[in-house]
Amino acid sequence: MMGGVALRLAPGGAINVDLVNLLPESARAPDLEAVIEKRRKEFERHLILLVEADSPDKAQSAEKAVRDALEGQSFLEEISPPSRAEQEAGFAFYAQHRHGLAGPAMRRTLESGDADKLVETVARAYANPAGFLSSDLIETDPLLLLPDFLENTLPDVPATLRMEKSGRYYEWEGRFYMPLYYLLAQSPFSLDGQAAFSAALERAQEELSRKAPDARLYSVGVARHAARGAAQARSEISTVGLGSLAGVVLLVVCVFRSALPLLAAVLTIGIGVMAGLAACLFIFGEIHLLTLVFGGSLVGISVDYVFHFLCEKTRPGTPVTGEAALSKIFPGISLGLATTLIGFAGMWLAPFPGLRQMAMFSAAGLIASYLTVCLWFPHLPLGTRAVAPAVQRAIEHYAAFWRKMPRMGWLGGLAGTTLILLAGITQLTPQDDVRLLQTLDPDVVAEQAQIEQVLDQKRASQYLIVAGRSTEELLAREEQLRSALQETQTEELLSLSRFVPSQEKQQKTRRKLIGFLDKENIRSKLQETVGLRPQTLSSYLGSLKEAGPALTLEAWLESAASTPYRHLYLGVRGGLHRSVIELRQVGDVEALMQLTSGIEGAELVDTAGTYSRLFGEYRRQLMVLAALSYILVVGLLFWKYGGKAMILIMAPPVAAALAALGLLGLTAGSFSLFHIMALILVLGIGVDYGIFFKEAGAQNAATMLAVLLSALTTVLAFGLLAFSQTAAIHAFGVTVFTGIVAAALVATAGGVYLTGDGGNGAS
Amino acid sequence: MSTKPAMIAVLFAAFWLALLPVQAAPQEGDTSAAIPGIKEALQTMPVVRAQFTQSRHMAVLSRPLSSQGSLIFTKEEGIAWLIEKPYPVNLVLTSTHVSEWEEGEDKERVPLSARPALSSLVSILVPVLSGDLAALEDRFEMETALVEDGWQVVLTPRGDALAGVVETIRLSGDDRLRGLTVKEAGGDETEIRFSKYRPEPSELTAEERRYFEE
């Protein structure tokens, strides 16, 4: 229902499905943040398709079928590997600027100034059977520096890549694969992008089952996760929203046996949901899909005020007017609203835009429902029929159950349960992983892992960004950073300065080469050991001395050599050139952070890690906040009602916290900031129950009914949230569910005790 | 100084040959009739052990580049090319990988597709060393001759990726392969002589097996 309403409310796609928008903004400089954001957006559009078959031929023809099926589609473009002509142009480019280029080992030899070592390094290169020699190569590059440079610069060939007469393919665990690389025209989080992605997959699959029925199709890309996450959230919205609504309708029909109360309840819920949506759209300009999932629970709590009104209005005995019924429940529901809002304030305080949306949605919805009940209900012809007799009898039996229970029996039971729950609490350990907010389908994750293995494309989620006022400063800083990476057990995947060494480095290499070759004795050693002719060396020396401009980043970016790697350069922004260093794996994140903080312009981008640390920080803050909320409420109640009543009113929320945390400790064993937030919410809702009983005084059969009905709908709504695939929402659901069940039990049992007699008003 | 286009082609061959689809060669072969003679002459051995001497003649060098060492070959494991001079280095070629290391150091293992030059060598040496010359038919024109003290085969690449790089490969031998000469398109030549074959023991020793381990 709510998903539908929201879609109609916001046809322009104000529904946000991108998880990152749920997370707090970073503390980085805006320019840097913009660069990171741009890169992320670019990265998200990549899509890899992989076809699997039981022979290389079949894999290749399956690849062709998929390529043909997707050719010319406007929503995605293929990223084809560089053509032979482009690759040749790339090599020609490096060859033209070869005079300052050398592999790392050779450069160390040159810098050491050790002539014998230089001669030996060259002789070994000549003797190496794995090397590739030709007369042309030797004449232009007699020390074989360029092949060595390229060997150390070009990315490693995947270990799974096979080359045969029929072409290339990948082999992994006895199966054969061919990849296809695409770029989506739209963000995978946009409706168009999602549609495009599904269309692409469908077309590919269709064509494949027609032309190569044995082949399997795999895909990897952020689009996969986005599509799954969005579909999941949509189905959860309808489960939670419709499920709660169905529960409410059923309860109202059974208890109040009349169409009008049902209409009133649906109206109140509708107004609440609309108010929540409107508030979010007004304040945030959009609404996140997960907010809608969480917002589904609003149905369950906004209907509480309706129940209180209806129960009071239909109380047997003297007929009550609408105004009288309202004035009777007004103090209770007002205080109740205030404490529930305190609960949502806890969520608002944490600087997560997503949680703020959820809190805003629920708080606005709740206030709107409260106002609907207070302003409208007295004037509506409600409550003309008494509550169903069967329900009344059930309530009486329930009250009698608590009344008849021997004091020692239930105190003993309480003590025992408390001990078990306390033992559970001691088992709890914190869990701050950012994945709490992410719905990662395990099948999609497994598929991604398999594709990574097949293509031998391991890549760390972290990467480095380097900035410099000039391209030379940028490259020099990259080199400084890269030279220390090994100390942090970090392995680089790609970087700019690997392809384009800084001018300083290139000049140094060239100067050292000239320095060596200018010496007659070194030239003759090379002639003796390798067999190089004097004229080859002297003409090489001449070319070194006259060499034109060194390899520059600008020239490289314009050349064919950079085609597959241009994304490494992030452009100029705010007077700074920036580049990215992609990492294969990170061993010691702490050490890497230390390293980057010591180099000007260097920044480690570790999105997942940063958020996980943030989650931990907020969890600790929220634990303090939760404790403070409980203390604050205790103080308020003590001031208003005194010690004994305060203890009785606080019993439900305290029992709720004990039960929620204790059961969590006994089952899951770990807790996150979301459990703590939910506890604050449980305090807000649970304390209402005690207040209602206290305010209702002697006629608490109506209160008993209202509290049980409220608890039922709340438990239903949050119980449904517990089925969410998103860990954060699941945490809310489970905590509120267990908490409210415990709170309702303790409140109704205590309600009987609070007034000394639970059933006298009813019977 | 301008860069010679031929050098680019060489760099290309060295780094990227393997990454490009290669046109399948036509399957016609009119020389197969002569092969049985050689196949009968060549003795197949489960484990081939021999010494080799390689010399590479290049116009730009004042003297040939030479190396020597021993080789171990089995069809199942691949080729271990153990160079002793001028610098000791071990090179092991399996059907999928190349390992290179100096004695006492860590093996550097890369996929064969990353070393196209070696990949070509493997695709020629494996059929030759296992006495299965027919396997080369679809990639090379074959001209065979039975000479007095043995046989000789001249292979000319049929239009696949080797064509621009290799002009001919000449094989010669008797009951064993004795010589292999690669004549490159630019005129340079590499000659490998094989000697001192040792067929026994007929299985790899534990020590030999170590070369092929990962």
Coordinates of C-alpha atoms in Angstrom, one line a residue, chain B residues 15 29-30 44 65 88 100 110 119 125 127 133 179 181 193 212:
Chain B
F15 CA 53.4 -8.9 -24.5
G29 CA 48.2 -30.9 -45.2
D30 CA 49.8 -32.7 -48.1
T44 CA 59.3 -42.3 -27.8
L65 CA 74.4 -15.5 -27.5
P88 CA 72.1 -20.7 -13.8
E100 CA 61.3 -19.2 -13.4
V110 CA 53.1 -16.9 -14.3
S119 CA 54.0 -20.4 -25.3
L125 CA 58.6 -28.5 -28.5
P127 CA 54.9 -32.4 -30.1
L133 CA 55.0 -34.3 -35.4
G179 CA 68.6 -30.2 -33.7
T181 CA 66.8 -24.1 -35.7
R193 CA 71.5 -28.9 -30.3
F212 CA 57.4 -29.3 -11.7

